[in-house]
PDB file of C-alpha atoms and ligand atoms in Angstrom:
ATOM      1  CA  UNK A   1      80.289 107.539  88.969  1.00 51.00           C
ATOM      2  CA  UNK A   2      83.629 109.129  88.431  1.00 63.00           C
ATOM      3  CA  UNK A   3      86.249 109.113  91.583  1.00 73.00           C
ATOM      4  CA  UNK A   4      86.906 112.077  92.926  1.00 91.00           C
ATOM      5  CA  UNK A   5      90.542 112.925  94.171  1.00 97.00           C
ATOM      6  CA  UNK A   6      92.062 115.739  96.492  1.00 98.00           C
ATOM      7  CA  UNK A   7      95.867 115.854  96.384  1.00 98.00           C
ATOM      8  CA  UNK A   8      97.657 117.694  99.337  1.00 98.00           C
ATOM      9  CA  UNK A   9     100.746 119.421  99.001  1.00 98.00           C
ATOM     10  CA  UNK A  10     101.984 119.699  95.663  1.00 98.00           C
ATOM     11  CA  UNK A  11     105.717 118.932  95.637  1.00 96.00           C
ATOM     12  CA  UNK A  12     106.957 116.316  93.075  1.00 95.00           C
ATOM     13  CA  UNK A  13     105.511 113.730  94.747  1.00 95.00           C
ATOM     14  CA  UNK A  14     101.891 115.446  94.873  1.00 97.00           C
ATOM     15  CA  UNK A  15     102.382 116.813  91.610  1.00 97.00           C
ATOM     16  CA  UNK A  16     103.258 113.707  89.490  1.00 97.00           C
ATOM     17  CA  UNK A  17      99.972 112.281  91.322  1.00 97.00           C
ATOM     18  CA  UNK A  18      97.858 115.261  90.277  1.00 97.00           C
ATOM     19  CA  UNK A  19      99.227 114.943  86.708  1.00 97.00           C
ATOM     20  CA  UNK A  20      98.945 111.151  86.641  1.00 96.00           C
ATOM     21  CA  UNK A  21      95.654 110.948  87.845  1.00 96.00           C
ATOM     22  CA  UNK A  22      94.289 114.109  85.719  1.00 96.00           C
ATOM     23  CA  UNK A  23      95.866 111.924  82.322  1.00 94.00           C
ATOM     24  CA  UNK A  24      94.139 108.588  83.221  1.00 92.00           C
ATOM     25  CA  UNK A  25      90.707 110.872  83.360  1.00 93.00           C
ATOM     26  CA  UNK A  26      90.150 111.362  87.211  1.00 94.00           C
ATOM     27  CA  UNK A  27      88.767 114.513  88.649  1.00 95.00           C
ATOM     28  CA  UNK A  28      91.651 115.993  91.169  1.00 97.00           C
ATOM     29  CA  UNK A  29      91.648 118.984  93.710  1.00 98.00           C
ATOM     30  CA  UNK A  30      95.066 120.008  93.857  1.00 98.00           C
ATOM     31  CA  UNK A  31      95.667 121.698  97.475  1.00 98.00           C
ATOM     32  CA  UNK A  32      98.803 123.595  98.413  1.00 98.00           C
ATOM     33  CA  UNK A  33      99.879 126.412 100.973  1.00 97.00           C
ATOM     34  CA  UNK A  34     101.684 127.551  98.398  1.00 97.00           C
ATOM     35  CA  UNK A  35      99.420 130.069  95.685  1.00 98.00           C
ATOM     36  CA  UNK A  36     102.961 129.661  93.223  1.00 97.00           C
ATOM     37  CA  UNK A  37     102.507 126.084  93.500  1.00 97.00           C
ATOM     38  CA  UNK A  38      98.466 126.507  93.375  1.00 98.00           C
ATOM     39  CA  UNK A  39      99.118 128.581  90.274  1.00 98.00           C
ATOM     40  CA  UNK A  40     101.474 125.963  88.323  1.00 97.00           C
ATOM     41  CA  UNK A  41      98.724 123.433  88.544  1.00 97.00           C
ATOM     42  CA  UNK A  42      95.793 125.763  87.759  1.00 97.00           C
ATOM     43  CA  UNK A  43      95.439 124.828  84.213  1.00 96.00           C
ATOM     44  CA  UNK A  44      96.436 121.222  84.524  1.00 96.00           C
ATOM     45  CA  UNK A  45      93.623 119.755  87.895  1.00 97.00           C
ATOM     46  CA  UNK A  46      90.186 120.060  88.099  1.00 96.00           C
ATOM     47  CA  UNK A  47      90.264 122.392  90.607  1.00 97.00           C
ATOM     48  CA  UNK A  48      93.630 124.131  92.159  1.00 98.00           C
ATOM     49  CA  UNK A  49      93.275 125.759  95.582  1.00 98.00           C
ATOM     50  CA  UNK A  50      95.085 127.573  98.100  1.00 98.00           C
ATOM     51  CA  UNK A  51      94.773 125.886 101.685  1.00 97.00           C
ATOM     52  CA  UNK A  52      96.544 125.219 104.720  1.00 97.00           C
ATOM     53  CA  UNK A  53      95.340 122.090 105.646  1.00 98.00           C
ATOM     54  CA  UNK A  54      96.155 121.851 109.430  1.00 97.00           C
ATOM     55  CA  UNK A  55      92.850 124.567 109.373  1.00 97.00           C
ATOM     56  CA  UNK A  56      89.967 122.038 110.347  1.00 97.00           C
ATOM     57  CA  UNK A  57      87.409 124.817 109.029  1.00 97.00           C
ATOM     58  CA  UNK A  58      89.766 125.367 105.980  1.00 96.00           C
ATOM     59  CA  UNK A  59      89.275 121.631 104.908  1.00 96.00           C
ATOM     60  CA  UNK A  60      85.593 121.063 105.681  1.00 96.00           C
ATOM     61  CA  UNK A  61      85.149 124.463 103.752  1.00 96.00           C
ATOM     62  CA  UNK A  62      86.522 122.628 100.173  1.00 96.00           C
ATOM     63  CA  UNK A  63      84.078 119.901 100.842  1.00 95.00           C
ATOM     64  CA  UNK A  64      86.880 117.053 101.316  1.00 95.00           C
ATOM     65  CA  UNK A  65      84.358 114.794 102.704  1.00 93.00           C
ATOM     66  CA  UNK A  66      83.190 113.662  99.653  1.00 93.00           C
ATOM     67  CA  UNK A  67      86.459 113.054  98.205  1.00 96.00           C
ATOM     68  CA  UNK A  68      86.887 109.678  98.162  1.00 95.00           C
ATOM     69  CA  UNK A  69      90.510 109.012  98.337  1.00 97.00           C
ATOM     70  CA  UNK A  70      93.051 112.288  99.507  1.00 98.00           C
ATOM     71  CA  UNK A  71      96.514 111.911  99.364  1.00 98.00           C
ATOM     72  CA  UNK A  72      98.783 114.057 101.873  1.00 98.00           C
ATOM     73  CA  UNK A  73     102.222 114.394 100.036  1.00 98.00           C
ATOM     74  CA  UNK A  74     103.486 117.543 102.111  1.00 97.00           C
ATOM     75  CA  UNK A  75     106.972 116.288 103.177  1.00 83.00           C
ATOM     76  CA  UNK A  76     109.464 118.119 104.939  1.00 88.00           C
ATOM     77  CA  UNK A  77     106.916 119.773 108.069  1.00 94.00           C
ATOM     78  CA  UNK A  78     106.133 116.830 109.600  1.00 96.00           C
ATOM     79  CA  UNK A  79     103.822 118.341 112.053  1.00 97.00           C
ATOM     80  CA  UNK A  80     101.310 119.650 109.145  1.00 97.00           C
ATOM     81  CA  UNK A  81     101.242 116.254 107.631  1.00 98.00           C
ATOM     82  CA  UNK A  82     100.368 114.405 110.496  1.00 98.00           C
ATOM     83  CA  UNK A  83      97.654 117.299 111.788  1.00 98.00           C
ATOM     84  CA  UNK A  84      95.820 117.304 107.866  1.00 98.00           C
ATOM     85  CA  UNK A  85      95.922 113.506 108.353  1.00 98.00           C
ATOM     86  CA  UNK A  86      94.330 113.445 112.162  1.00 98.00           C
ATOM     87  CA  UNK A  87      91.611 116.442 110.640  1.00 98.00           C
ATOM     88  CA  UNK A  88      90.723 113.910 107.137  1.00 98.00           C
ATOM     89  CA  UNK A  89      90.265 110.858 109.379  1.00 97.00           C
ATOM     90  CA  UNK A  90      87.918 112.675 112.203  1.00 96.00           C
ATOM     91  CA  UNK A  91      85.675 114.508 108.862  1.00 96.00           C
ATOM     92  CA  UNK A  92      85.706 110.907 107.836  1.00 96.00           C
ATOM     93  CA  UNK A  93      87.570 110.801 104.529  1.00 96.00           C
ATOM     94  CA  UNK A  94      87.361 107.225 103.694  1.00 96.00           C
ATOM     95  CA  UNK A  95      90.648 106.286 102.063  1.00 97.00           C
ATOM     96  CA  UNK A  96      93.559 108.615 103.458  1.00 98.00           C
ATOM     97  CA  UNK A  97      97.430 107.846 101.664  1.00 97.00           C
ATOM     98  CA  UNK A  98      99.868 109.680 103.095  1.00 98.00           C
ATOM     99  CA  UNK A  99     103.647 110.315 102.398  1.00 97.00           C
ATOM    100  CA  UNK A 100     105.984 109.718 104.835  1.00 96.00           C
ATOM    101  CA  UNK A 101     109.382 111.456 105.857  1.00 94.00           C
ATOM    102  CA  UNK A 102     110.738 108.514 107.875  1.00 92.00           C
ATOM    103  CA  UNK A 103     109.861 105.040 110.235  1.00 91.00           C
ATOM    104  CA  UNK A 104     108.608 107.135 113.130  1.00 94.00           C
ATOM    105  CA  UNK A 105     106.783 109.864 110.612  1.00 95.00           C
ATOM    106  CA  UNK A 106     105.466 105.721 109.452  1.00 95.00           C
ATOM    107  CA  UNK A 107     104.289 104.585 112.697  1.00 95.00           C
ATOM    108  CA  UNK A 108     102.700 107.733 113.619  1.00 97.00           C
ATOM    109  CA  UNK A 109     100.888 107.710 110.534  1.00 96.00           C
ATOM    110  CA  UNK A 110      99.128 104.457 110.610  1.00 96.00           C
ATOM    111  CA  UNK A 111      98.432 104.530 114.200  1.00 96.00           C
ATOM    112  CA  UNK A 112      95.919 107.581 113.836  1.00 96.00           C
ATOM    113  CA  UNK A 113      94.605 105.991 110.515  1.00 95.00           C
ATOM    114  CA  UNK A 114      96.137 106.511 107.360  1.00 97.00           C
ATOM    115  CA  UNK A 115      95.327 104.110 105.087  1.00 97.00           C
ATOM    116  CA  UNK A 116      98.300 103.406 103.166  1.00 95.00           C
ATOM    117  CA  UNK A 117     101.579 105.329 103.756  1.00 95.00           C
ATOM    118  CA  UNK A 118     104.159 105.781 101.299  1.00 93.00           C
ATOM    119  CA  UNK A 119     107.735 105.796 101.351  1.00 92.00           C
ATOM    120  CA  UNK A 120     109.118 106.674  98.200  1.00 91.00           C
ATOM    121  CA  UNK A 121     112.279 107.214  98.195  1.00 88.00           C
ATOM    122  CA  UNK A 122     112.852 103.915 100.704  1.00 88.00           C
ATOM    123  CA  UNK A 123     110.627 101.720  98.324  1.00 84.00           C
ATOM    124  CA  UNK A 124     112.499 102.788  95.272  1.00 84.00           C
ATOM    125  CA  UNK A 125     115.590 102.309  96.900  1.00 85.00           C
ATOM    126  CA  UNK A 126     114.794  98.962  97.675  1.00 81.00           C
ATOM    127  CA  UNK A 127     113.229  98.486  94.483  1.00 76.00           C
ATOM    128  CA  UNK A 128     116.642  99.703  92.776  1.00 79.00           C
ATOM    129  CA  UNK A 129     118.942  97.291  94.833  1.00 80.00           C
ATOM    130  CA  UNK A 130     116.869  94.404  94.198  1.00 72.00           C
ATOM    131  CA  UNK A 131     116.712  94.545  90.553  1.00 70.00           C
ATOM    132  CA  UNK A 132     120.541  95.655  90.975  1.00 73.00           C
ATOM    133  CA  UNK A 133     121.899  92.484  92.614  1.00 71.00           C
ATOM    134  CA  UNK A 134     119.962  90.006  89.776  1.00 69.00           C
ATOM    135  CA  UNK A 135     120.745  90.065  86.488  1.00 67.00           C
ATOM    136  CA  UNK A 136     117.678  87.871  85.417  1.00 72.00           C
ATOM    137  CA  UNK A 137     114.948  89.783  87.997  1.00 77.00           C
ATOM    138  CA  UNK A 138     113.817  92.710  85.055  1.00 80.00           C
ATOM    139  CA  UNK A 139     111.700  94.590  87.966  1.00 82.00           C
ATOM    140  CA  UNK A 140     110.362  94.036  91.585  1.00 81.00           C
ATOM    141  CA  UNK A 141     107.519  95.183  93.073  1.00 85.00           C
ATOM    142  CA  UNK A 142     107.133  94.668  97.091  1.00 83.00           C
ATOM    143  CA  UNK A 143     103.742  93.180  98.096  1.00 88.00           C
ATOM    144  CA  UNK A 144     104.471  93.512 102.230  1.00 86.00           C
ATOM    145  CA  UNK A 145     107.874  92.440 104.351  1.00 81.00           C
ATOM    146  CA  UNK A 146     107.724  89.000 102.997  1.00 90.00           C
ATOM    147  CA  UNK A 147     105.822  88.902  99.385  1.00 92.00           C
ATOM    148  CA  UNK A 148     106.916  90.068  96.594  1.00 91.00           C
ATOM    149  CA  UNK A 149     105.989  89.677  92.026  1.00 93.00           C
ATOM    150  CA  UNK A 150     108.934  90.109  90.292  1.00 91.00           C
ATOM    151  CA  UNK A 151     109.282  89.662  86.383  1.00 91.00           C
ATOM    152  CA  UNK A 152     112.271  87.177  85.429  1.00 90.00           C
ATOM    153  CA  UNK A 153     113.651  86.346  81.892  1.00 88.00           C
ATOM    154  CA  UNK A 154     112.958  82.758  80.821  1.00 90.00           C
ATOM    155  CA  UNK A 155     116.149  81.197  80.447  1.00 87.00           C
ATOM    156  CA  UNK A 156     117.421  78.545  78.637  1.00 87.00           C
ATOM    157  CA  UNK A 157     116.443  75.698  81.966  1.00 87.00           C
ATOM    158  CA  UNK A 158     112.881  77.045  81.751  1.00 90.00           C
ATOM    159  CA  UNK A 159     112.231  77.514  77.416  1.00 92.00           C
ATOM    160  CA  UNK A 160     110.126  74.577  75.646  1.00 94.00           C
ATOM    161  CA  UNK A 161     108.656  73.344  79.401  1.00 93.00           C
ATOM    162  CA  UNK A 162     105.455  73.303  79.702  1.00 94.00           C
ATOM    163  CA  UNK A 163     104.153  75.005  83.173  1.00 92.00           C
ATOM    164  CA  UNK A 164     103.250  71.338  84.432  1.00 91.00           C
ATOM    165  CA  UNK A 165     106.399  70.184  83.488  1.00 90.00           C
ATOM    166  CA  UNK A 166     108.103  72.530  85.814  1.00 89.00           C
ATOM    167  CA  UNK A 167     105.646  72.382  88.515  1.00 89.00           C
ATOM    168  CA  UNK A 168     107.222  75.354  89.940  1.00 89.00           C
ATOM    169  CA  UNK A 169     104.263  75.710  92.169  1.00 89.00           C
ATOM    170  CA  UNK A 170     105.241  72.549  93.831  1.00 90.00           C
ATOM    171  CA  UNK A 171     108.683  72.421  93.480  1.00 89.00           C
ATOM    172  CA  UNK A 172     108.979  76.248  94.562  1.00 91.00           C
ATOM    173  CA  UNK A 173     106.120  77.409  96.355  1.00 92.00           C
ATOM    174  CA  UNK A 174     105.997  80.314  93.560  1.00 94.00           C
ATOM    175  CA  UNK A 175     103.262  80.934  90.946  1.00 94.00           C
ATOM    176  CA  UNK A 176     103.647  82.470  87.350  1.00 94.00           C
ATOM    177  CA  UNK A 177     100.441  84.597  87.548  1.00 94.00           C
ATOM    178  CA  UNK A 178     101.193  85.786  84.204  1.00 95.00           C
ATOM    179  CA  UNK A 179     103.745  85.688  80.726  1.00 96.00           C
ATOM    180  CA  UNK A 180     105.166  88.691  79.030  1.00 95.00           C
ATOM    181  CA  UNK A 181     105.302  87.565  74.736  1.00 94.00           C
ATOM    182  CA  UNK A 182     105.649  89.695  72.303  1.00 92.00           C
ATOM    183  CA  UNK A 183     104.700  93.006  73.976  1.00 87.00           C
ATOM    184  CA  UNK A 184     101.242  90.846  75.236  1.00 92.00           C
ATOM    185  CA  UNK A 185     100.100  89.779  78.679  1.00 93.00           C
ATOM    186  CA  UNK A 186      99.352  86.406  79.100  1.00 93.00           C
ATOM    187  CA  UNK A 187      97.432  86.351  82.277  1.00 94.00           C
ATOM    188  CA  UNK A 188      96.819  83.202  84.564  1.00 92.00           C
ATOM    189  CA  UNK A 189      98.473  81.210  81.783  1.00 93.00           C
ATOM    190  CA  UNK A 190      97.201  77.401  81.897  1.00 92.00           C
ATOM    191  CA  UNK A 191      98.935  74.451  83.095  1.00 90.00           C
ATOM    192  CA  UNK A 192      99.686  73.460  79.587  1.00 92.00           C
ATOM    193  CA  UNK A 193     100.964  76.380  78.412  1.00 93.00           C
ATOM    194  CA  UNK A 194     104.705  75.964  77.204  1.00 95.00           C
ATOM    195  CA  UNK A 195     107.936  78.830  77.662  1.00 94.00           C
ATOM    196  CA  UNK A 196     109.057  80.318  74.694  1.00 94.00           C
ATOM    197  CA  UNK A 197     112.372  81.912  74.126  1.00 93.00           C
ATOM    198  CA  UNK A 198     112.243  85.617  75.129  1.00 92.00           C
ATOM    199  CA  UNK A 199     109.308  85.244  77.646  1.00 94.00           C
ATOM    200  CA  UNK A 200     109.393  87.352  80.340  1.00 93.00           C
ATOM    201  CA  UNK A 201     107.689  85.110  83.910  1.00 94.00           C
ATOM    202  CA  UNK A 202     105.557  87.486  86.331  1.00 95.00           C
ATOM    203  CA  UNK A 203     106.105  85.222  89.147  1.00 94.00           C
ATOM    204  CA  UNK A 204     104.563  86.006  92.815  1.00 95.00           C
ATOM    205  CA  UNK A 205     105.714  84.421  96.093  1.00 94.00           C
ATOM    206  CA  UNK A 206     107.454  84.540  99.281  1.00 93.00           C
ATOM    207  CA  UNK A 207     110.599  86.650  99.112  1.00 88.00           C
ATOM    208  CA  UNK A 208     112.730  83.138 100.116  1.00 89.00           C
ATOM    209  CA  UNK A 209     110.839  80.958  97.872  1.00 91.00           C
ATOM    210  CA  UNK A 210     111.664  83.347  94.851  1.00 89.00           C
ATOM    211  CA  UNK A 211     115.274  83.517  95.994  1.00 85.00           C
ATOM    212  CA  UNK A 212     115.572  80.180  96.370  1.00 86.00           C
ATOM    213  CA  UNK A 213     114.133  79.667  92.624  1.00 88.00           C
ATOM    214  CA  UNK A 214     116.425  82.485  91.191  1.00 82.00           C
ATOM    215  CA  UNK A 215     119.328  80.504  92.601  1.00 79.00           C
ATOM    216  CA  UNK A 216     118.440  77.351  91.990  1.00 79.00           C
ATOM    217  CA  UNK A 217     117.294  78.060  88.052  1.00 75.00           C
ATOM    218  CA  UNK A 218     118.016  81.031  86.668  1.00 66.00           C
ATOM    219  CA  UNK A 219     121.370  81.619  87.682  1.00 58.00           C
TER     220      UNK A 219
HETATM  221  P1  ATP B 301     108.603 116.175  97.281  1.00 75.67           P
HETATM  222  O1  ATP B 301     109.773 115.328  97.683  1.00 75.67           O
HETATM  223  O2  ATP B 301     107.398 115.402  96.867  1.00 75.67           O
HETATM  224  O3  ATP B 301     108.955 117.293  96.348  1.00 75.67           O
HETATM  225  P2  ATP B 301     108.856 117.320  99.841  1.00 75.67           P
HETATM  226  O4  ATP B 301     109.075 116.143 100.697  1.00 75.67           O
HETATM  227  O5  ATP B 301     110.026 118.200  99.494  1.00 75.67           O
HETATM  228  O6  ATP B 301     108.086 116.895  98.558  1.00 75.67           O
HETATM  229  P3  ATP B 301     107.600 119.623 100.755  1.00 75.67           P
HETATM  230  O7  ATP B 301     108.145 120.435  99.623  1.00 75.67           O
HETATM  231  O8  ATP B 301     108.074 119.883 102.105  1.00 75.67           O
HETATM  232  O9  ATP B 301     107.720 118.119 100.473  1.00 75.67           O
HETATM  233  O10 ATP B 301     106.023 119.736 100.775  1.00 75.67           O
HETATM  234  C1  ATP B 301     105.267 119.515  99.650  1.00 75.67           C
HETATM  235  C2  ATP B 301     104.260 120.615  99.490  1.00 75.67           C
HETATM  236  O11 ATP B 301     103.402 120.654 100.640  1.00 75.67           O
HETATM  237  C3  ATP B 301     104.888 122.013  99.352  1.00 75.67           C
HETATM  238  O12 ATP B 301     104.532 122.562  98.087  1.00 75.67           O
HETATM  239  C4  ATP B 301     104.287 122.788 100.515  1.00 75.67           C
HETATM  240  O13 ATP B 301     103.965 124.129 100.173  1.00 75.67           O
HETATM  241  C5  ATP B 301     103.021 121.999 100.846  1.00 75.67           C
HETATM  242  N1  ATP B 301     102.562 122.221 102.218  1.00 75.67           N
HETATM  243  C6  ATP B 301     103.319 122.256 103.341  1.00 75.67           C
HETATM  244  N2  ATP B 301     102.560 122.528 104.422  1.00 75.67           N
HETATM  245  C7  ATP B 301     101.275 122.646 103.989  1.00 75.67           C
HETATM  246  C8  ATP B 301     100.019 122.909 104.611  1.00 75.67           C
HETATM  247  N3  ATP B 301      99.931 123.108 105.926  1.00 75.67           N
HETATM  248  N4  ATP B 301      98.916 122.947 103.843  1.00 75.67           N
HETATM  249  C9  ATP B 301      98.998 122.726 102.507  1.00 75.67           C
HETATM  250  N5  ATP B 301     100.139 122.487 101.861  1.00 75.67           N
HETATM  251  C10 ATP B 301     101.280 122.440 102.564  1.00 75.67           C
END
């Protein structure tokens, strides 16, 4: 059965979703306060509709119980975010994502039940400055405070070795969970397998442990 999608708020942040999610073939309900903003995504979601969201009846009115997954990207008023977010989790929406404005807009968040808050601007910033200070880590992707996969180059310490011959695993506490060749994904690649020149490591560990490997062999 196909997933069904509500975004809330449809800002760039709800609006890239909407379009995103309406490309890779999902069905999206595209909610704003807005009718302007309604009306630039009539022709491009599902369904386009103009709500306010902090309106229990409003909500249970569109159905958005059987959504499965409803994203609340409304940014800047705070106060409707977190009331649509309290309103999805008590009609029992079952996976909530929410955006959030800033650490206590955060905290408040998960502590009434979003599933998953977002920080985008934070997380790209920090995605920006990590890939910024290394000039072998090609992009970063944050798995919680400590854990992180980030894709390095091969260089020339790591080309010809086979993956047992490094035993990075070991040596590092890291694991390459997958190789970048020639525009192909090499996924769980076997002990045996050996580096070629121009390989590109998807390697996932603690944030230490892949420091400490970026220092020790790639710089
Ligand atoms: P972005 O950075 O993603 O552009 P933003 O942080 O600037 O977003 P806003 O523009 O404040 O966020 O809000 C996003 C959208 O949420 C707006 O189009 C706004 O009309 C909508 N919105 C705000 N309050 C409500 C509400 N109560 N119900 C539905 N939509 C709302």
């Amino acid at each position: 059965m196909k997933k069904e999608f509500a975004v809330i708020g449809l800002g760039r942040l709800g609006g890239s979703i909407v379009q995103e999610l309406v490309a890779l073939g999902a069905s999206v309900m595209a909610i704003d306060i807005d009718s302007e903003k309604v009306d630039e995504f009539a022709q491009i979601a599902t369904q386009a509709v103009v709500a306010d969201t902090t309106d229990e009846s409003v909500l249970r009115s569109l159905g958005i119980r059987n959504f499965e997954h409803v994203v609340v990207a409304i940014g800047e008023n705070i106060q409707a975010s977190i009331l649509t977010t309290l309103i999805l989790k008590e009609i029992g929406v079952p996976r909530i994502t929410v955006k959030a404005q800033n650490d206590h807009h955060e905290k408040v968040l998960l502590k009434i039940g979003a599933d998953q808050v977002v920080h985008p601007e934070r997380d790209m910033g920090r995605r920006m400055a990590n890939n910024m200070l290394s000039n072998n880590i090609l992009d970063y992707l944050e798995l919680s405070d400590e854990y992180s996969i980030v894709e390095v180059q091969a260089n020339r310490e790591l080309v010809g070795h086979t993956l047992i011959d490094l035993d990075i695993r070991a040596q590092y506490g890291i694991n390459i969970v997958a190789i970048k060749r020639d525009n192909h994904l090499l996924v769980s690649p076997q002990a045996i397998e050996r580096i070629k020149d121009g390989d590109i490591l998807v390697v996932i560990g603690s944030d230490l442990d892949i420091h400490h490997f970026e220092k020790e062999i790639l710089l």
